[in-house]
């Protein structure tokens, strides 16, 4: 078989495998918290209102993220007419693109076999496929960052002095910045490149001088595609709300969010201790046995390893320094980690402990799932409390996953650990993306709350939402009023008290919220969702006087699904 045919077959099976794992379950569930309902609602509002440039959440400008990701959902919603398909498509397609990029750069740096292994490693790593199946921004940002790394590697190691790859890298860094601020991170790869170029120079290093600065101009031009029109439109509107949008997205959501985070506060070692060991499986079990071959590559000045590895270390350091941390932040490191791990698969398979650890993990997890399932079926109190906490009884599903995991282990007892992991993860994603979606969907949306509200709130009424997340906007059958998502709950209730004096309508809020304006005990119970007990406050729940003063900057917003 010719090498070209071999390459095509490898790529075909890699993409088929990736497509199957990522796309299975597409359209079977609604958007789930925390972020998915927000982005889906904003995208839906774009299509329905025709106003695409500024993201709007329930009539209120949404300044936390640039609109690129929301535009992509809105585009697919406009094309398909189905929000349940559209909201997951951008992440899924970006996941496929990332797998292809890893394969292609691996083929160019090493060979077809190594490229195929790198792609498989990526798609069978837990965090990568989880994000590709989730409507969060991170899978898209990971794709843009991977394009940046891909372009730099082609420029620095393969296509020397072909500046188009350098400019391509910086262009997508700019696109990454206007998707989520950290899109510039591939530029950090130039740090290990500068060091190795100084320590072990090659006969024909890339010249250029000040031409190296042209990448920054390209990145700024890409950022300007959104940034400049946004500034011009804000200036044109002469509206304080648009000015707040501009200042929030330029300063609070970038510099302040990184240097002085106000949530998700974690210690410096959070990623190494709490994220990588679990979410980077199976690679996390292999990293200790990869250190030696990586070190040998460094001593040999192998730039194919040094540049991606140095970049991964700098990326982890960059996110570890910030006090605010989420596990998804380090997702962009995974494609490059798989790339530099794939050449050493044979060495990993010869080492005993990586296979033992991974086999042991599959067995222990499978046994644990079976045990929890049996405990739930027989009504063990701790298992019942777990079900009550998440408002679901997943016992049959957990039993199926655990039993299948044990069967895979037995069937592949004398085979390579690769077969065990691929079999176990494939079953896990298949069951979770079908059975799991249908099981969890009722408890991940507020549909039951709105069904219960129909008994006490007449059709066509207007409802004020207090301390509710975006899923209550996405699924509402009512006309909605709210008072800003960044307004404290007590001020929202005070504003609702004032609103209800003239509208004489209904308020949906958390039963456990304290207020000087309402008697929560008179709230009408409408059920439990998202770990909150919800009540509707009728006129009779109003207290005679409301002592809380409502500042002038608390605005009132309206939303009605067409």
XYZ file of C-alpha atoms in Angstrom:
562
model
C 0.000 0.000 0.000
C 1.344 3.428 -0.916
C 2.122 5.883 1.878
C -0.539 8.306 0.613
C -3.218 5.601 0.752
C -2.068 4.565 4.228
C -2.315 8.183 5.353
C -5.813 8.550 3.921
C -7.017 5.382 5.669
C -5.563 6.510 9.002
C -7.170 9.919 8.697
C -10.497 8.406 7.632
C -10.714 6.113 10.666
C -9.506 8.832 13.012
C -12.183 11.247 11.853
C -14.889 8.561 11.886
C -13.951 7.631 15.447
C -13.840 11.278 16.529
C -17.123 12.104 14.827
C -18.854 9.133 16.460
C -17.682 9.934 20.000
C -18.298 13.669 19.723
C -21.565 13.719 17.777
C -23.390 10.842 19.446
C -26.358 12.276 21.343
C -26.497 15.509 19.336
C -30.053 16.853 19.529
C -31.097 14.570 22.390
C -30.866 17.137 25.159
C -31.547 20.770 25.967
C -28.889 23.290 27.012
C -27.728 22.584 30.561
C -26.273 24.887 33.214
C -23.933 26.485 33.907
C -23.075 28.236 30.621
C -25.071 26.497 27.890
C -28.514 28.098 28.503
C -26.929 31.550 28.544
C -25.215 31.159 25.179
C -28.195 29.372 23.636
C -30.620 32.060 24.819
C -28.415 34.878 23.522
C -28.024 33.140 20.149
C -31.767 32.535 19.942
C -32.426 36.193 20.738
C -30.018 37.233 17.963
C -31.959 35.297 15.354
C -35.377 36.312 16.646
C -34.586 40.009 17.051
C -32.239 40.457 14.090
C -29.789 42.299 16.367
C -26.595 40.232 16.182
C -23.743 42.549 17.068
C -24.272 43.080 20.801
C -25.150 39.958 22.826
C -28.343 40.518 24.824
C -29.578 38.404 27.737
C -33.245 38.953 28.474
C -33.081 42.488 27.123
C -29.881 43.263 29.090
C -26.513 43.629 27.353
C -24.234 40.677 28.119
C -20.672 41.993 28.560
C -18.865 38.943 29.919
C -17.697 37.510 26.579
C -17.256 38.736 22.988
C -19.991 37.462 20.652
C -18.000 35.059 18.396
C -19.187 31.831 20.043
C -22.760 33.080 20.309
C -22.680 34.087 16.639
C -21.721 30.532 15.716
C -24.680 29.070 17.628
C -26.991 31.693 16.137
C -25.747 30.850 12.642
C -26.517 27.145 13.029
C -29.858 27.955 14.662
C -30.708 30.169 11.681
C -29.677 27.343 9.307
C -31.266 24.368 11.097
C -34.162 25.933 13.011
C -33.357 23.584 15.903
C -31.686 25.084 18.962
C -31.028 21.626 20.434
C -28.814 20.847 17.452
C -27.380 24.313 16.912
C -26.083 24.949 20.422
C -23.724 21.926 20.353
C -22.530 22.117 16.743
C -19.803 24.786 17.157
C -17.981 22.886 19.902
C -18.353 19.575 18.062
C -16.971 20.950 14.800
C -14.142 22.724 16.607
C -13.301 19.422 18.306
C -13.051 17.680 14.932
C -10.878 20.505 13.592
C -8.527 20.215 16.567
C -8.149 16.456 16.062
C -7.321 17.004 12.389
C -4.737 19.684 13.189
C -2.972 17.408 15.673
C -2.955 14.608 13.103
C -1.631 16.800 10.304
C 1.174 18.431 12.286
C 2.112 15.041 13.769
C 2.389 13.577 10.271
C 4.624 16.411 9.161
C 6.865 16.325 12.231
C 7.067 12.522 12.531
C 5.070 10.064 10.410
C 1.545 8.803 9.691
C 1.569 6.259 12.524
C 2.602 8.811 15.139
C 0.022 11.266 13.823
C -2.738 8.653 14.060
C -1.732 7.792 17.633
C -1.668 11.479 18.625
C -5.169 11.997 17.256
C -6.526 8.925 19.046
C -4.873 9.991 22.295
C -6.617 13.329 22.043
C -10.120 12.098 21.303
C -9.900 9.429 24.033
C -8.731 11.911 26.675
C -11.625 12.699 29.003
C -11.489 16.483 29.129
C -11.148 16.997 25.390
C -14.196 14.984 24.341
C -16.234 16.270 27.283
C -15.690 19.850 26.118
C -16.314 18.950 22.473
C -19.729 17.657 23.606
C -20.475 20.782 25.664
C -21.649 24.221 24.537
C -19.006 26.193 26.366
C -16.563 28.559 24.684
C -13.499 26.508 25.594
C -13.628 23.944 22.763
C -13.713 26.766 20.219
C -10.887 28.673 21.928
C -8.897 25.429 22.037
C -9.307 25.097 18.257
C -8.113 28.666 17.596
C -5.151 28.210 19.956
C -4.279 24.899 18.294
C -4.305 26.605 14.890
C -1.902 29.157 16.373
C 0.425 26.414 17.612
C 0.060 24.548 14.309
C 1.031 27.620 12.293
C 4.040 28.385 14.487
C 5.270 24.781 14.362
C 4.976 24.716 10.576
C 6.797 28.019 10.338
C 9.538 27.258 12.873
C 10.160 23.563 12.175
C 8.793 22.563 8.785
C 8.314 25.451 6.383
C 11.180 27.694 7.415
C 10.773 31.300 6.378
C 7.318 30.705 4.879
C 5.868 33.619 6.699
C 2.261 32.830 5.730
C 2.191 30.168 8.461
C 3.495 32.676 10.979
C 0.842 35.193 9.992
C -1.853 32.503 9.988
C -0.895 31.647 13.581
C -1.159 35.249 14.713
C -4.403 35.828 12.826
C -6.099 33.008 14.720
C -4.556 34.230 17.958
C -6.507 37.411 17.282
C -9.673 35.443 16.563
C -9.035 33.579 19.826
C -8.757 36.864 21.717
C -12.148 38.073 20.484
C -13.631 34.675 21.317
C -12.169 34.501 24.809
C -9.348 36.763 25.902
C -6.621 34.103 26.258
C -6.425 33.360 22.520
C -2.974 34.951 22.337
C -1.354 32.089 24.284
C 0.413 30.425 21.288
C 2.797 33.387 21.247
C 4.390 31.849 24.358
C 5.869 29.156 22.074
C 8.350 31.749 20.870
C 9.945 31.733 24.348
C 11.299 28.140 24.208
C 12.138 28.744 20.542
C 14.271 31.779 21.429
C 16.016 29.832 24.195
C 16.841 26.786 22.054
C 17.865 29.009 19.171
C 20.342 30.735 21.482
C 21.580 27.545 23.197
C 21.766 25.242 20.134
C 21.635 27.318 16.953
C 21.155 25.556 13.620
C 23.108 26.427 10.459
C 20.146 28.115 8.783
C 18.025 29.857 11.371
C 15.021 31.894 10.265
C 16.017 35.502 9.548
C 13.593 38.367 9.628
C 14.645 40.974 12.174
C 11.791 43.394 12.725
C 9.656 41.232 10.438
C 8.948 39.098 13.489
C 6.849 41.994 14.824
C 4.509 41.714 11.846
C 2.688 38.900 13.629
C 1.479 41.341 16.272
C 0.090 43.589 13.546
C -1.772 40.634 12.024
C -3.181 39.688 15.442
C -4.298 43.270 16.080
C -5.941 43.355 12.645
C -7.897 40.180 13.501
C -8.952 41.636 16.861
C -9.981 44.809 15.068
C -12.545 42.912 12.996
C -14.788 43.002 16.069
C -13.119 45.543 18.323
C -13.219 48.563 15.995
C -16.903 48.235 14.963
C -17.802 47.692 18.624
C -16.087 50.930 19.676
C -17.672 52.851 16.808
C -21.155 51.559 17.599
C -20.780 52.343 21.314
C -19.706 55.870 20.415
C -22.603 56.187 17.969
C -25.274 55.118 20.473
C -24.134 57.542 23.204
C -25.839 55.271 25.725
C -24.404 54.714 29.242
C -25.408 51.028 29.072
C -23.330 50.515 25.926
C -20.428 52.336 27.552
C -20.677 50.007 30.553
C -20.686 47.072 28.131
C -17.488 48.367 26.485
C -15.671 48.999 29.765
C -16.744 45.687 31.300
C -15.648 43.543 28.377
C -12.364 45.416 27.869
C -11.201 45.663 31.461
C -13.174 43.687 34.039
C -13.450 40.534 31.923
C -9.779 40.576 30.870
C -7.150 42.187 33.106
C -9.249 42.250 36.294
C -10.569 38.719 35.791
C -7.021 37.382 35.451
C -5.148 39.459 38.042
C -7.874 39.914 40.653
C -10.489 37.207 40.103
C -13.681 37.420 42.153
C -14.757 33.759 41.849
C -13.395 30.232 41.278
C -10.543 31.068 43.648
C -8.136 28.115 43.854
C -4.564 27.567 45.131
C -1.545 27.750 42.828
C -1.252 23.934 42.578
C -4.940 23.383 41.741
C -4.401 22.173 38.157
C -1.634 19.728 39.053
C -3.498 18.245 42.013
C -7.196 18.481 41.142
C -7.581 18.716 37.350
C -4.792 16.911 35.500
C -4.944 13.599 37.443
C -8.615 13.010 36.538
C -9.508 15.046 33.475
C -6.326 14.275 31.547
C -6.778 10.520 31.812
C -5.252 8.362 30.402
C -2.275 10.683 29.795
C -2.045 11.678 33.448
C -1.051 8.090 34.312
C 1.634 8.168 31.621
C 3.303 11.519 32.308
C 5.795 10.194 34.923
C 7.097 7.692 32.348
C 7.292 10.350 29.643
C 9.603 12.634 31.597
C 12.732 10.624 30.752
C 12.210 10.475 26.957
C 11.241 14.153 26.961
C 14.413 14.969 28.883
C 16.482 12.983 26.391
C 14.850 14.921 23.562
C 15.721 18.189 25.304
C 19.360 17.118 25.662
C 19.390 16.279 21.950
C 17.923 19.724 21.178
C 14.920 18.113 19.460
C 12.782 21.136 18.765
C 9.761 18.974 17.913
C 9.524 18.185 21.644
C 11.055 21.298 23.163
C 8.696 23.839 21.607
C 5.352 22.164 22.483
C 6.607 20.993 25.889
C 7.963 24.409 26.820
C 4.690 25.963 25.693
C 2.620 23.550 27.834
C 4.696 24.415 30.908
C 4.309 28.146 30.280
C 0.547 27.770 29.723
C 0.144 25.901 33.023
C 2.234 28.529 34.780
C 0.186 31.332 33.220
C -3.124 29.941 34.476
C -1.696 28.840 37.837
C -0.554 32.374 38.668
C -4.096 33.751 38.364
C -6.123 33.258 41.574
C -9.257 32.397 39.561
C -9.083 28.894 38.105
C -11.417 26.516 36.292
C -10.467 23.094 34.987
C -11.413 23.990 31.402
C -8.846 26.802 31.244
C -5.973 24.376 30.600
C -7.808 22.438 27.871
C -5.664 24.032 25.076
C -2.599 22.239 26.455
C -4.045 18.801 25.633
C -3.552 18.794 21.822
C 0.155 19.621 22.175
C 0.542 17.130 25.031
C -0.876 14.350 22.847
C 1.410 15.432 20.016
C 4.596 15.029 22.072
C 3.380 11.857 23.837
C 2.503 9.864 20.704
C 6.126 9.230 19.558
C 6.782 7.328 22.798
C 3.763 5.033 22.837
C 5.908 1.928 22.309
C 8.026 2.842 25.342
C 4.885 3.409 27.403
C 3.503 0.003 26.433
C 6.739 -1.675 27.522
C 6.561 -0.058 30.960
C 4.432 -2.090 33.370
C 3.035 0.541 35.700
C 1.132 2.808 33.285
C -0.872 -0.193 32.065
C -1.397 -1.460 35.603
C -2.568 1.923 36.858
C -4.964 2.413 33.973
C -6.338 -1.141 34.197
C -6.748 -0.720 37.932
C -8.599 2.567 37.411
C -11.057 0.958 34.974
C -11.703 -1.979 37.321
C -12.031 0.135 40.478
C -14.326 2.659 38.787
C -16.464 -0.101 37.270
C -16.789 -1.922 40.610
C -17.603 1.365 42.349
C -20.340 2.168 39.824
C -21.853 -1.295 40.238
C -21.717 -1.000 44.023
C -23.368 2.437 44.042
C -26.039 1.218 41.623
C -26.857 -1.816 43.754
C -26.932 0.366 46.882
C -29.396 2.703 45.170
C -31.606 -0.116 43.929
C -31.828 -1.582 47.460
C -32.432 1.805 49.095
C -29.216 2.280 51.054
C -29.642 5.662 52.835
C -26.385 7.244 51.559
C -27.258 6.336 47.986
C -30.758 7.739 48.394
C -29.315 11.001 49.738
C -27.076 11.172 46.669
C -30.093 10.726 44.407
C -32.019 13.404 46.287
C -29.090 15.820 46.001
C -29.039 15.553 42.205
C -32.787 14.893 41.859
C -32.203 11.763 39.739
C -32.072 7.993 40.144
C -29.311 6.823 37.783
C -28.975 3.316 39.229
C -29.704 1.320 36.070
C -27.408 3.514 33.989
C -24.555 3.284 36.495
C -25.022 -0.473 36.696
C -24.833 -0.740 32.896
C -21.640 1.342 32.661
C -19.962 -0.540 35.503
C -20.938 -3.957 34.161
C -19.754 -3.060 30.658
C -16.460 -1.802 32.103
C -15.883 -5.136 33.843
C -16.810 -7.044 30.674
C -14.342 -5.016 28.602
C -11.629 -5.722 31.173
C -12.292 -9.473 31.018
C -12.560 -9.623 27.221
C -9.298 -7.681 26.814
C -7.533 -9.371 29.711
C -4.592 -10.522 27.597
C -4.635 -7.566 25.225
C -2.975 -4.180 25.324
C -4.295 -1.551 27.703
C -5.140 0.492 24.614
C -8.038 -1.831 23.785
C -9.354 -1.696 27.361
C -9.332 2.082 27.495
C -10.831 2.575 24.034
C -13.560 0.039 24.794
C -14.377 1.476 28.219
C -14.438 5.136 27.127
C -16.476 4.348 24.004
C -19.112 2.608 26.142
C -19.035 5.428 28.689
C -19.662 8.141 26.074
C -22.276 6.071 24.222
C -24.349 5.404 27.358
C -23.942 8.877 28.829
C -24.772 10.614 25.514
C -28.029 8.697 25.026
C -29.414 7.168 28.201
C -27.716 9.736 30.428
C -28.986 12.677 28.402
C -32.589 11.468 28.675
C -32.203 10.742 32.372
C -30.663 14.086 33.299
C -32.521 16.391 30.920
C -35.640 16.802 33.133
C -33.521 17.860 36.134
C -31.164 20.096 34.161
C -33.944 22.404 32.917
C -36.699 24.384 34.706
C -39.481 22.886 32.584
C -41.061 21.256 35.636
C -41.150 24.644 37.400
C -43.043 26.222 34.538
C -45.434 23.266 34.403
C -46.189 23.738 38.106
C -46.538 27.508 37.643
C -49.291 26.970 35.080
C -51.581 25.983 37.993
C -51.173 29.310 39.831
C -50.065 31.748 37.095
C -52.531 32.250 34.230
C -51.448 32.075 30.607
C -50.444 35.474 29.246
C -49.387 36.807 32.651
C -46.150 38.678 33.190
C -43.588 37.218 35.600
C -40.639 38.937 37.272
C -37.623 36.663 37.654
C -35.475 37.129 40.758
C -32.138 35.345 41.208
C -32.782 32.983 38.311
C -30.224 31.709 35.808
C -30.558 32.011 32.043
C -32.356 28.680 31.627
C -35.468 30.397 33.039
C -35.332 32.821 30.127
C -34.659 30.093 27.587
C -37.681 27.961 28.500
C -40.189 30.557 29.661
C -43.771 30.534 28.290
C -44.445 33.926 29.961
C -43.597 37.552 29.381
C -40.589 38.217 31.566
C -39.338 41.175 33.572
C -36.024 41.133 35.425
C -33.744 43.677 37.072
C -30.255 42.780 35.925
C -28.161 39.683 36.484
C -25.511 41.537 38.468
C -28.003 43.204 40.815
C -28.014 41.800 44.401
C -31.085 39.713 45.229
C -32.406 42.072 47.915
C -32.335 44.995 45.470
C -34.036 42.842 42.833
C -36.850 42.026 45.273
C -37.215 45.687 46.201
C -37.401 46.627 42.517
C -39.959 43.848 41.998
C -42.030 45.187 44.923
C -42.146 48.575 43.218
C -42.897 46.943 39.842
C -45.709 44.840 41.307
C -47.493 47.923 42.674
C -48.474 48.942 39.146
C -48.394 45.607 37.290
C -50.067 43.404 39.933
C -48.396 40.367 38.424
C -46.258 37.502 39.740
C -42.694 37.017 40.942
C -40.638 33.817 40.699
C -37.805 33.549 43.193
C -35.842 31.401 45.622
C -37.930 30.459 48.661
C -34.921 30.755 50.983
C -34.125 34.339 50.004
C -34.582 36.902 52.779
C -36.442 40.136 52.089
C -37.830 43.213 53.824
C -40.379 43.505 51.037
C -42.046 40.061 50.946
C -43.313 37.402 53.298
C -41.697 34.315 51.777
C -43.978 32.046 53.780
C -46.883 33.182 51.581
C -45.053 32.145 48.422
C -46.785 29.509 46.284
C -44.624 26.421 46.022
C -43.796 25.520 42.386
C -41.118 22.898 42.926
C -37.439 22.124 43.173
C -34.888 22.662 40.392
C -31.157 23.400 40.189
C -30.791 22.757 43.933
C -33.215 25.575 44.743
C -36.794 25.556 46.056
C -38.834 27.969 43.925
C -41.913 29.939 44.889
C -44.263 32.347 43.116
C -44.950 35.528 45.094
C -48.473 36.855 44.498
C -49.730 40.281 45.586
C -50.759 38.865 48.956
C -47.104 38.149 49.808
C -46.189 41.852 49.678
C -45.386 43.516 52.983
C -47.027 46.855 53.637
C -43.782 48.757 53.384
C -40.505 47.975 51.690
C -37.570 49.507 53.568
C -34.971 48.687 50.923
C -34.217 51.615 48.651
C -33.689 50.902 44.958
C -30.710 52.797 43.467
C -31.186 54.635 40.197
C -28.746 52.319 38.399
C -31.024 49.277 38.871
C -32.694 48.939 35.492
C -35.768 47.006 34.413
C -35.508 44.614 31.448
C -38.198 42.870 29.412
C -38.200 39.671 27.383
C -40.886 37.735 25.565
C -40.286 34.737 23.361
C -41.890 35.465 19.967
